Amino acid sequence: MSVLWLWLLTILSMFVSPPRWAMGTRSELDLSLLTRELLDSARELEFLEWLKRIRRRIHEYPELAFEEFETSQLIRSELDALGIQYTWPVAKTGIVASVGSGIEPWFGLRADMDALPIKELVEWEHKSKNIGKMHACGHDVHVTMLLGAAKLLQRRKDQLKGTVKLVFQPAEESYGGAYHMLKEGAIDKFQGMFALHIAPQLPTGTIASRPGPAMAGSARFVAKIQGKGGHAAAPHNAIDPVLAAAFAILSLQQIISRDTDPLEPRVVSVGFVEAGKAWNVIPEFVTLGGTFRSISAEGMSYLKERIKNVIEMQAAVLQCTATVDFLEEKLRAYPPTINDESLYEHAKRVGESLLGKSNVLLAPLTMGAEDFGFYAPRMAATMFSIGTKNKSSKPSSDLHSPELIVDEEVLPIGASLLAAEAISYLDIHVYL
C-alpha cells in the first residue's frame, strides 16, 4: 500500500508542482547570426523609411501625460496592420500587445509615450505642431523603436519560445505611468522587462548601462512658511517668513553635508521660492519647493523625514509656522531604478553581439530618475541608454532641451536590439 501511495503522490506532483525554469544557452555564433539578421532587416530601405515616418508623425503631434490619445491611436493602427493583438486602454491611454504563443515565459519590452510642456526651437520640417509641447526626452523614438521590434518579432512569431509583451506606457514624465500600469494588473506574470532610453551625449551605435543601482529615486516637496506681514521699515511689528525660509533653505543643505554618509549619493535641491512682490513689505507667507533623491528606498524615507523636520523647526525658531506637502497623491514619488544583474549581463551580451564590445559602455550612476524603477520590485528589469548623437552633425542638446536633435539612424539599431533581447531571453529560459 505504501508503494502505491508513493506512486500516486509522484504522479500528482507532476500536475500540481509550480512552474520551473531552466537556463539554456544560445551560442555566440547563433546570437551573432540573430542580431545581424535583425539589424539587416531593420536597415532595409522600406523598413527604415517606415520607421522614420512613424517617428516624425509622433514628433509632430506630441501629447502630455495621460493625454496620449492620438499617439495611442497611431500605435494601435500599426499593431492592427501587423496583425498583433493587444489590450487597450490600460492606465487610460496605454497598450499591452502580445507576440508569440501566449505561453510563458512572458518577457516585456517597454516604451513610454508622453511628451513635455516645452516649446520646440529646432527648425525642421517635422517640428512640433502642438505649440508648447515637444518630445524633448525621446519618447517618440522609444515608441518607434518598439513598433520596429514588433514588426521584426511578428515575422518570427512561430519561432518564439514563449511570449513577448509590448508595453506602450503613458505618463512617464512626473506622473508615474508605470505605477498605474502595474496597479491595473497589466504587467502581471512578466518574468522580465527591458527598455531603451535615448542618450544624446552618446554616439549613435553605442549603448550604456550598469548593473544594480542605475538611477536615483525622486520625490518632491512644497512648503508654506506662515509669518505675519508688515512694513519693511518696522520689522519688529511683523514676523518675517522670508528670513525663516532663508534659514530653512540653508539648513536643508546640511542634511547632505552633515547628516549623510559622504559615500552615499543623495540630493536635496530647492527649485523655487515665492514670496511678496513689494520692495517695502514683509509678506505674510513664503512658499518654496524642490526635489530630493537617493539611490535607496531607505535614503528616500530618511530625506523625507528630515526635510519635514528641518523646515518646521527652522520656521518655529523664528516664530513662524510651516506645513510641508510631499504631493504623494498628485505626483507619486519614483523609486530608484535598480537593474537586475543577471538580466543586465544578458542584455550586455546581446548588445555586444549586435554592436561590438567596444560600443557597449559602463554608464555612471545618475541622480536623474525614471518611473521604470516601479517595475524592478515585481520582475527582473533592466534599462539601457542608446546613443543618438551623429558625429558629423552639430552637437545635440541634452534631454529636456527645446533644441534636442536625434539621429534617426538609431531607429533600426534600437528596433533590432529590442527584438534580439526578447528572442534570446526566451531562447534561454526554457519552461519545464
PDB file of N, CA and C in Angstrom, residues 294-379:
ATOM      1  N   SER A 294      17.673  59.828  -3.832  1.00  0.00           N
ATOM      2  CA  SER A 294      18.584  58.863  -3.215  1.00  0.00           C
ATOM      3  C   SER A 294      18.585  57.603  -4.073  1.00  0.00           C
ATOM      4  N   ILE A 295      19.606  56.775  -3.912  1.00  0.00           N
ATOM      5  CA  ILE A 295      19.677  55.527  -4.672  1.00  0.00           C
ATOM      6  C   ILE A 295      19.118  54.345  -3.878  1.00  0.00           C
ATOM      7  N   SER A 296      18.502  54.628  -2.730  1.00  0.00           N
ATOM      8  CA  SER A 296      17.903  53.549  -1.936  1.00  0.00           C
ATOM      9  C   SER A 296      16.572  54.006  -1.372  1.00  0.00           C
ATOM     10  N   ALA A 297      15.683  53.048  -1.125  1.00  0.00           N
ATOM     11  CA  ALA A 297      14.394  53.361  -0.519  1.00  0.00           C
ATOM     12  C   ALA A 297      14.575  53.913   0.887  1.00  0.00           C
ATOM     13  N   GLU A 298      15.569  53.371   1.607  1.00  0.00           N
ATOM     14  CA  GLU A 298      15.846  53.850   2.961  1.00  0.00           C
ATOM     15  C   GLU A 298      16.290  55.314   2.934  1.00  0.00           C
ATOM     16  N   GLY A 299      17.124  55.644   1.948  1.00  0.00           N
ATOM     17  CA  GLY A 299      17.582  57.020   1.807  1.00  0.00           C
ATOM     18  C   GLY A 299      16.446  57.976   1.513  1.00  0.00           C
ATOM     19  N   MET A 300      15.507  57.558   0.662  1.00  0.00           N
ATOM     20  CA  MET A 300      14.362  58.396   0.334  1.00  0.00           C
ATOM     21  C   MET A 300      13.509  58.642   1.573  1.00  0.00           C
ATOM     22  N   SER A 301      13.277  57.604   2.355  1.00  0.00           N
ATOM     23  CA  SER A 301      12.465  57.736   3.564  1.00  0.00           C
ATOM     24  C   SER A 301      13.129  58.674   4.574  1.00  0.00           C
ATOM     25  N   TYR A 302      14.445  58.546   4.712  1.00  0.00           N
ATOM     26  CA  TYR A 302      15.175  59.388   5.656  1.00  0.00           C
ATOM     27  C   TYR A 302      15.129  60.859   5.231  1.00  0.00           C
ATOM     28  N   LEU A 303      15.364  61.120   3.957  1.00  0.00           N
ATOM     29  CA  LEU A 303      15.348  62.501   3.474  1.00  0.00           C
ATOM     30  C   LEU A 303      13.974  63.139   3.662  1.00  0.00           C
ATOM     31  N   LYS A 304      12.937  62.379   3.399  1.00  0.00           N
ATOM     32  CA  LYS A 304      11.577  62.905   3.556  1.00  0.00           C
ATOM     33  C   LYS A 304      11.337  63.344   4.998  1.00  0.00           C
ATOM     34  N   GLU A 305      11.725  62.511   5.953  1.00  0.00           N
ATOM     35  CA  GLU A 305      11.525  62.836   7.371  1.00  0.00           C
ATOM     36  C   GLU A 305      12.330  64.056   7.787  1.00  0.00           C
ATOM     37  N   ARG A 306      13.595  64.117   7.331  1.00  0.00           N
ATOM     38  CA  ARG A 306      14.469  65.219   7.733  1.00  0.00           C
ATOM     39  C   ARG A 306      14.048  66.546   7.096  1.00  0.00           C
ATOM     40  N   ILE A 307      13.598  66.516   5.850  1.00  0.00           N
ATOM     41  CA  ILE A 307      13.138  67.745   5.193  1.00  0.00           C
ATOM     42  C   ILE A 307      11.977  68.347   5.969  1.00  0.00           C
ATOM     43  N   LYS A 308      11.033  67.510   6.350  1.00  0.00           N
ATOM     44  CA  LYS A 308       9.882  67.991   7.120  1.00  0.00           C
ATOM     45  C   LYS A 308      10.329  68.570   8.463  1.00  0.00           C
ATOM     46  N   ASN A 309      11.196  67.860   9.164  1.00  0.00           N
ATOM     47  CA  ASN A 309      11.657  68.332  10.460  1.00  0.00           C
ATOM     48  C   ASN A 309      12.421  69.647  10.360  1.00  0.00           C
ATOM     49  N   VAL A 310      13.335  69.735   9.403  1.00  0.00           N
ATOM     50  CA  VAL A 310      14.176  70.924   9.274  1.00  0.00           C
ATOM     51  C   VAL A 310      13.334  72.158   8.964  1.00  0.00           C
ATOM     52  N   ILE A 311      12.409  72.055   8.028  1.00  0.00           N
ATOM     53  CA  ILE A 311      11.606  73.218   7.644  1.00  0.00           C
ATOM     54  C   ILE A 311      10.705  73.647   8.802  1.00  0.00           C
ATOM     55  N   GLU A 312      10.055  72.699   9.450  1.00  0.00           N
ATOM     56  CA  GLU A 312       9.155  73.045  10.557  1.00  0.00           C
ATOM     57  C   GLU A 312       9.916  73.650  11.728  1.00  0.00           C
ATOM     58  N   MET A 313      11.082  73.101  12.049  1.00  0.00           N
ATOM     59  CA  MET A 313      11.834  73.587  13.209  1.00  0.00           C
ATOM     60  C   MET A 313      12.482  74.937  12.934  1.00  0.00           C
ATOM     61  N   GLN A 314      13.000  75.148  11.737  1.00  0.00           N
ATOM     62  CA  GLN A 314      13.584  76.449  11.404  1.00  0.00           C
ATOM     63  C   GLN A 314      12.524  77.533  11.393  1.00  0.00           C
ATOM     64  N   ALA A 315      11.318  77.173  10.923  1.00  0.00           N
ATOM     65  CA  ALA A 315      10.232  78.151  10.968  1.00  0.00           C
ATOM     66  C   ALA A 315       9.877  78.498  12.418  1.00  0.00           C
ATOM     67  N   ALA A 316       9.830  77.481  13.277  1.00  0.00           N
ATOM     68  CA  ALA A 316       9.471  77.706  14.680  1.00  0.00           C
ATOM     69  C   ALA A 316      10.487  78.572  15.402  1.00  0.00           C
ATOM     70  N   VAL A 317      11.771  78.413  15.075  1.00  0.00           N
ATOM     71  CA  VAL A 317      12.816  79.213  15.707  1.00  0.00           C
ATOM     72  C   VAL A 317      12.558  80.701  15.505  1.00  0.00           C
ATOM     73  N   LEU A 318      12.014  81.051  14.338  1.00  0.00           N
ATOM     74  CA  LEU A 318      11.758  82.455  14.016  1.00  0.00           C
ATOM     75  C   LEU A 318      10.280  82.808  14.144  1.00  0.00           C
ATOM     76  N   GLN A 319       9.569  82.062  14.993  1.00  0.00           N
ATOM     77  CA  GLN A 319       8.182  82.334  15.372  1.00  0.00           C
ATOM     78  C   GLN A 319       7.184  82.182  14.228  1.00  0.00           C
ATOM     79  N   CYS A 320       7.570  81.446  13.213  1.00  0.00           N
ATOM     80  CA  CYS A 320       6.666  81.152  12.100  1.00  0.00           C
ATOM     81  C   CYS A 320       6.135  79.726  12.248  1.00  0.00           C
ATOM     82  N   THR A 321       5.175  79.391  11.441  1.00  0.00           N
ATOM     83  CA  THR A 321       4.702  78.009  11.344  1.00  0.00           C
ATOM     84  C   THR A 321       4.935  77.525   9.916  1.00  0.00           C
ATOM     85  N   ALA A 322       5.004  76.210   9.751  1.00  0.00           N
ATOM     86  CA  ALA A 322       5.266  75.660   8.418  1.00  0.00           C
ATOM     87  C   ALA A 322       4.479  74.383   8.203  1.00  0.00           C
ATOM     88  N   THR A 323       4.053  74.192   6.978  1.00  0.00           N
ATOM     89  CA  THR A 323       3.466  72.923   6.537  1.00  0.00           C
ATOM     90  C   THR A 323       4.262  72.438   5.339  1.00  0.00           C
ATOM     91  N   VAL A 324       4.460  71.127   5.271  1.00  0.00           N
ATOM     92  CA  VAL A 324       5.238  70.534   4.170  1.00  0.00           C
ATOM     93  C   VAL A 324       4.377  69.480   3.475  1.00  0.00           C
ATOM     94  N   ASP A 325       4.223  69.637   2.176  1.00  0.00           N
ATOM     95  CA  ASP A 325       3.414  68.716   1.368  1.00  0.00           C
ATOM     96  C   ASP A 325       4.348  67.975   0.418  1.00  0.00           C
ATOM     97  N   PHE A 326       4.294  66.640   0.441  1.00  0.00           N
ATOM     98  CA  PHE A 326       5.140  65.835  -0.439  1.00  0.00           C
ATOM     99  C   PHE A 326       4.400  65.374  -1.703  1.00  0.00           C
ATOM    100  N   LEU A 327       3.215  65.906  -1.943  1.00  0.00           N
ATOM    101  CA  LEU A 327       2.472  65.722  -3.204  1.00  0.00           C
ATOM    102  C   LEU A 327       2.332  64.254  -3.588  1.00  0.00           C
ATOM    103  N   GLU A 328       2.150  63.405  -2.596  1.00  0.00           N
ATOM    104  CA  GLU A 328       2.208  61.958  -2.841  1.00  0.00           C
ATOM    105  C   GLU A 328       1.046  61.439  -3.677  1.00  0.00           C
ATOM    106  N   GLU A 329      -0.080  62.098  -3.638  1.00  0.00           N
ATOM    107  CA  GLU A 329      -1.208  61.645  -4.445  1.00  0.00           C
ATOM    108  C   GLU A 329      -1.150  62.203  -5.857  1.00  0.00           C
ATOM    109  N   LYS A 330      -0.740  63.442  -5.998  1.00  0.00           N
ATOM    110  CA  LYS A 330      -0.721  64.091  -7.314  1.00  0.00           C
ATOM    111  C   LYS A 330       0.490  63.682  -8.141  1.00  0.00           C
ATOM    112  N   LEU A 331       1.667  63.676  -7.507  1.00  0.00           N
ATOM    113  CA  LEU A 331       2.918  63.366  -8.204  1.00  0.00           C
ATOM    114  C   LEU A 331       3.657  62.298  -7.404  1.00  0.00           C
ATOM    115  N   ARG A 332       3.354  61.065  -7.687  1.00  0.00           N
ATOM    116  CA  ARG A 332       3.881  59.946  -6.917  1.00  0.00           C
ATOM    117  C   ARG A 332       5.415  59.898  -6.966  1.00  0.00           C
ATOM    118  N   ALA A 333       6.032  59.638  -5.822  1.00  0.00           N
ATOM    119  CA  ALA A 333       7.496  59.516  -5.759  1.00  0.00           C
ATOM    120  C   ALA A 333       7.954  58.330  -6.602  1.00  0.00           C
ATOM    121  N   TYR A 334       9.100  58.493  -7.280  1.00  0.00           N
ATOM    122  CA  TYR A 334       9.670  57.419  -8.088  1.00  0.00           C
ATOM    123  C   TYR A 334      10.708  56.656  -7.272  1.00  0.00           C
ATOM    124  N   PRO A 335      10.659  55.331  -7.285  1.00  0.00           N
ATOM    125  CA  PRO A 335      11.693  54.559  -6.598  1.00  0.00           C
ATOM    126  C   PRO A 335      12.989  54.564  -7.399  1.00  0.00           C
ATOM    127  N   PRO A 336      14.106  54.221  -6.787  1.00  0.00           N
ATOM    128  CA  PRO A 336      15.355  54.086  -7.556  1.00  0.00           C
ATOM    129  C   PRO A 336      15.192  53.018  -8.641  1.00  0.00           C
ATOM    130  N   THR A 337      15.900  53.212  -9.727  1.00  0.00           N
ATOM    131  CA  THR A 337      15.931  52.206 -10.794  1.00  0.00           C
ATOM    132  C   THR A 337      17.094  51.261 -10.522  1.00  0.00           C
ATOM    133  N   ILE A 338      16.765  50.016 -10.222  1.00  0.00           N
ATOM    134  CA  ILE A 338      17.767  49.002  -9.888  1.00  0.00           C
ATOM    135  C   ILE A 338      17.776  47.961 -11.010  1.00  0.00           C
ATOM    136  N   ASN A 339      18.834  47.929 -11.773  1.00  0.00           N
ATOM    137  CA  ASN A 339      18.937  46.963 -12.863  1.00  0.00           C
ATOM    138  C   ASN A 339      19.262  45.571 -12.329  1.00  0.00           C
ATOM    139  N   ASP A 340      18.442  44.595 -12.697  1.00  0.00           N
ATOM    140  CA  ASP A 340      18.710  43.209 -12.331  1.00  0.00           C
ATOM    141  C   ASP A 340      20.050  42.774 -12.928  1.00  0.00           C
ATOM    142  N   GLU A 341      20.926  42.246 -12.113  1.00  0.00           N
ATOM    143  CA  GLU A 341      22.290  41.967 -12.570  1.00  0.00           C
ATOM    144  C   GLU A 341      22.337  40.867 -13.624  1.00  0.00           C
ATOM    145  N   SER A 342      21.514  39.833 -13.467  1.00  0.00           N
ATOM    146  CA  SER A 342      21.506  38.747 -14.443  1.00  0.00           C
ATOM    147  C   SER A 342      20.960  39.221 -15.784  1.00  0.00           C
ATOM    148  N   LEU A 343      19.868  39.981 -15.749  1.00  0.00           N
ATOM    149  CA  LEU A 343      19.298  40.484 -16.998  1.00  0.00           C
ATOM    150  C   LEU A 343      20.209  41.527 -17.631  1.00  0.00           C
ATOM    151  N   TYR A 344      20.893  42.310 -16.796  1.00  0.00           N
ATOM    152  CA  TYR A 344      21.879  43.260 -17.325  1.00  0.00           C
ATOM    153  C   TYR A 344      22.960  42.517 -18.113  1.00  0.00           C
ATOM    154  N   GLU A 345      23.482  41.441 -17.551  1.00  0.00           N
ATOM    155  CA  GLU A 345      24.527  40.682 -18.233  1.00  0.00           C
ATOM    156  C   GLU A 345      24.010  40.090 -19.541  1.00  0.00           C
ATOM    157  N   HIS A 346      22.769  39.620 -19.531  1.00  0.00           N
ATOM    158  CA  HIS A 346      22.163  39.108 -20.760  1.00  0.00           C
ATOM    159  C   HIS A 346      22.062  40.214 -21.804  1.00  0.00           C
ATOM    160  N   ALA A 347      21.538  41.372 -21.393  1.00  0.00           N
ATOM    161  CA  ALA A 347      21.375  42.482 -22.333  1.00  0.00           C
ATOM    162  C   ALA A 347      22.725  42.963 -22.857  1.00  0.00           C
ATOM    163  N   LYS A 348      23.703  42.990 -21.988  1.00  0.00           N
ATOM    164  CA  LYS A 348      25.048  43.409 -22.380  1.00  0.00           C
ATOM    165  C   LYS A 348      25.617  42.458 -23.438  1.00  0.00           C
ATOM    166  N   ARG A 349      25.434  41.168 -23.236  1.00  0.00           N
ATOM    167  CA  ARG A 349      25.939  40.171 -24.182  1.00  0.00           C
ATOM    168  C   ARG A 349      25.264  40.330 -25.552  1.00  0.00           C
ATOM    169  N   VAL A 350      23.952  40.555 -25.547  1.00  0.00           N
ATOM    170  CA  VAL A 350      23.238  40.754 -26.813  1.00  0.00           C
ATOM    171  C   VAL A 350      23.715  42.040 -27.488  1.00  0.00           C
ATOM    172  N   GLY A 351      23.884  43.093 -26.700  1.00  0.00           N
ATOM    173  CA  GLY A 351      24.361  44.356 -27.250  1.00  0.00           C
ATOM    174  C   GLY A 351      25.748  44.243 -27.852  1.00  0.00           C
ATOM    175  N   GLU A 352      26.619  43.500 -27.187  1.00  0.00           N
ATOM    176  CA  GLU A 352      27.979  43.300 -27.715  1.00  0.00           C
ATOM    177  C   GLU A 352      27.942  42.521 -29.022  1.00  0.00           C
ATOM    178  N   SER A 353      27.036  41.570 -29.134  1.00  0.00           N
ATOM    179  CA  SER A 353      26.913  40.804 -30.367  1.00  0.00           C
ATOM    180  C   SER A 353      26.418  41.687 -31.511  1.00  0.00           C
ATOM    181  N   LEU A 354      25.503  42.583 -31.197  1.00  0.00           N
ATOM    182  CA  LEU A 354      24.929  43.457 -32.228  1.00  0.00           C
ATOM    183  C   LEU A 354      25.854  44.590 -32.620  1.00  0.00           C
ATOM    184  N   LEU A 355      26.507  45.209 -31.635  1.00  0.00           N
ATOM    185  CA  LEU A 355      27.235  46.462 -31.866  1.00  0.00           C
ATOM    186  C   LEU A 355      28.743  46.353 -31.707  1.00  0.00           C
ATOM    187  N   GLY A 356      29.225  45.257 -31.122  1.00  0.00           N
ATOM    188  CA  GLY A 356      30.644  45.128 -30.819  1.00  0.00           C
ATOM    189  C   GLY A 356      30.923  45.508 -29.380  1.00  0.00           C
ATOM    190  N   LYS A 357      31.870  44.827 -28.753  1.00  0.00           N
ATOM    191  CA  LYS A 357      32.144  45.038 -27.333  1.00  0.00           C
ATOM    192  C   LYS A 357      32.550  46.471 -27.012  1.00  0.00           C
ATOM    193  N   SER A 358      33.273  47.113 -27.904  1.00  0.00           N
ATOM    194  CA  SER A 358      33.747  48.468 -27.628  1.00  0.00           C
ATOM    195  C   SER A 358      32.622  49.495 -27.626  1.00  0.00           C
ATOM    196  N   ASN A 359      31.465  49.117 -28.148  1.00  0.00           N
ATOM    197  CA  ASN A 359      30.331  50.045 -28.222  1.00  0.00           C
ATOM    198  C   ASN A 359      29.280  49.801 -27.140  1.00  0.00           C
ATOM    199  N   VAL A 360      29.590  48.910 -26.199  1.00  0.00           N
ATOM    200  CA  VAL A 360      28.712  48.678 -25.043  1.00  0.00           C
ATOM    201  C   VAL A 360      29.464  49.187 -23.812  1.00  0.00           C
ATOM    202  N   LEU A 361      28.986  50.280 -23.255  1.00  0.00           N
ATOM    203  CA  LEU A 361      29.733  51.025 -22.252  1.00  0.00           C
ATOM    204  C   LEU A 361      29.129  50.863 -20.858  1.00  0.00           C
ATOM    205  N   LEU A 362      29.972  51.044 -19.847  1.00  0.00           N
ATOM    206  CA  LEU A 362      29.518  51.063 -18.461  1.00  0.00           C
ATOM    207  C   LEU A 362      29.114  52.494 -18.133  1.00  0.00           C
ATOM    208  N   ALA A 363      27.834  52.697 -17.849  1.00  0.00           N
ATOM    209  CA  ALA A 363      27.326  54.042 -17.576  1.00  0.00           C
ATOM    210  C   ALA A 363      27.581  54.427 -16.128  1.00  0.00           C
ATOM    211  N   PRO A 364      27.802  55.699 -15.855  1.00  0.00           N
ATOM    212  CA  PRO A 364      27.917  56.136 -14.461  1.00  0.00           C
ATOM    213  C   PRO A 364      26.543  56.155 -13.802  1.00  0.00           C
ATOM    214  N   LEU A 365      26.539  56.027 -12.503  1.00  0.00           N
ATOM    215  CA  LEU A 365      25.303  56.196 -11.743  1.00  0.00           C
ATOM    216  C   LEU A 365      24.820  57.633 -11.916  1.00  0.00           C
ATOM    217  N   THR A 366      23.513  57.818 -12.114  1.00  0.00           N
ATOM    218  CA  THR A 366      22.978  59.167 -12.290  1.00  0.00           C
ATOM    219  C   THR A 366      21.901  59.445 -11.256  1.00  0.00           C
ATOM    220  N   MET A 367      21.805  60.695 -10.850  1.00  0.00           N
ATOM    221  CA  MET A 367      20.769  61.089  -9.901  1.00  0.00           C
ATOM    222  C   MET A 367      19.490  61.508 -10.606  1.00  0.00           C
ATOM    223  N   GLY A 368      19.449  61.378 -11.917  1.00  0.00           N
ATOM    224  CA  GLY A 368      18.192  61.503 -12.632  1.00  0.00           C
ATOM    225  C   GLY A 368      17.286  60.338 -12.265  1.00  0.00           C
ATOM    226  N   ALA A 369      15.994  60.467 -12.556  1.00  0.00           N
ATOM    227  CA  ALA A 369      15.027  59.437 -12.154  1.00  0.00           C
ATOM    228  C   ALA A 369      14.175  59.006 -13.338  1.00  0.00           C
ATOM    229  N   GLU A 370      13.611  57.813 -13.227  1.00  0.00           N
ATOM    230  CA  GLU A 370      12.792  57.199 -14.275  1.00  0.00           C
ATOM    231  C   GLU A 370      11.728  56.329 -13.607  1.00  0.00           C
ATOM    232  N   ASP A 371      10.501  56.370 -14.101  1.00  0.00           N
ATOM    233  CA  ASP A 371       9.493  55.529 -13.446  1.00  0.00           C
ATOM    234  C   ASP A 371       9.634  54.053 -13.813  1.00  0.00           C
ATOM    235  N   PHE A 372      10.611  53.710 -14.649  1.00  0.00           N
ATOM    236  CA  PHE A 372      10.937  52.307 -14.905  1.00  0.00           C
ATOM    237  C   PHE A 372      11.295  51.591 -13.600  1.00  0.00           C
ATOM    238  N   GLY A 373      11.715  52.375 -12.605  1.00  0.00           N
ATOM    239  CA  GLY A 373      12.055  51.812 -11.304  1.00  0.00           C
ATOM    240  C   GLY A 373      10.893  51.101 -10.622  1.00  0.00           C
ATOM    241  N   PHE A 374       9.654  51.420 -11.002  1.00  0.00           N
ATOM    242  CA  PHE A 374       8.497  50.737 -10.420  1.00  0.00           C
ATOM    243  C   PHE A 374       8.456  49.254 -10.800  1.00  0.00           C
ATOM    244  N   TYR A 375       9.048  48.887 -11.933  1.00  0.00           N
ATOM    245  CA  TYR A 375       8.949  47.508 -12.401  1.00  0.00           C
ATOM    246  C   TYR A 375       9.893  46.558 -11.658  1.00  0.00           C
ATOM    247  N   ALA A 376      11.036  47.069 -11.227  1.00  0.00           N
ATOM    248  CA  ALA A 376      12.087  46.208 -10.684  1.00  0.00           C
ATOM    249  C   ALA A 376      11.661  45.359  -9.487  1.00  0.00           C
ATOM    250  N   PRO A 377      10.860  45.871  -8.553  1.00  0.00           N
ATOM    251  CA  PRO A 377      10.464  45.002  -7.434  1.00  0.00           C
ATOM    252  C   PRO A 377       9.544  43.856  -7.840  1.00  0.00           C
ATOM    253  N   ARG A 378       8.962  43.921  -9.028  1.00  0.00           N
ATOM    254  CA  ARG A 378       7.990  42.914  -9.449  1.00  0.00           C
ATOM    255  C   ARG A 378       8.569  41.878 -10.406  1.00  0.00           C
ATOM    256  N   MET A 379       9.699  42.168 -11.014  1.00  0.00           N
ATOM    257  CA  MET A 379      10.281  41.276 -12.008  1.00  0.00           C
ATOM    258  C   MET A 379      11.734  41.680 -12.251  1.00  0.00           C
TER     259      MET A 379
END
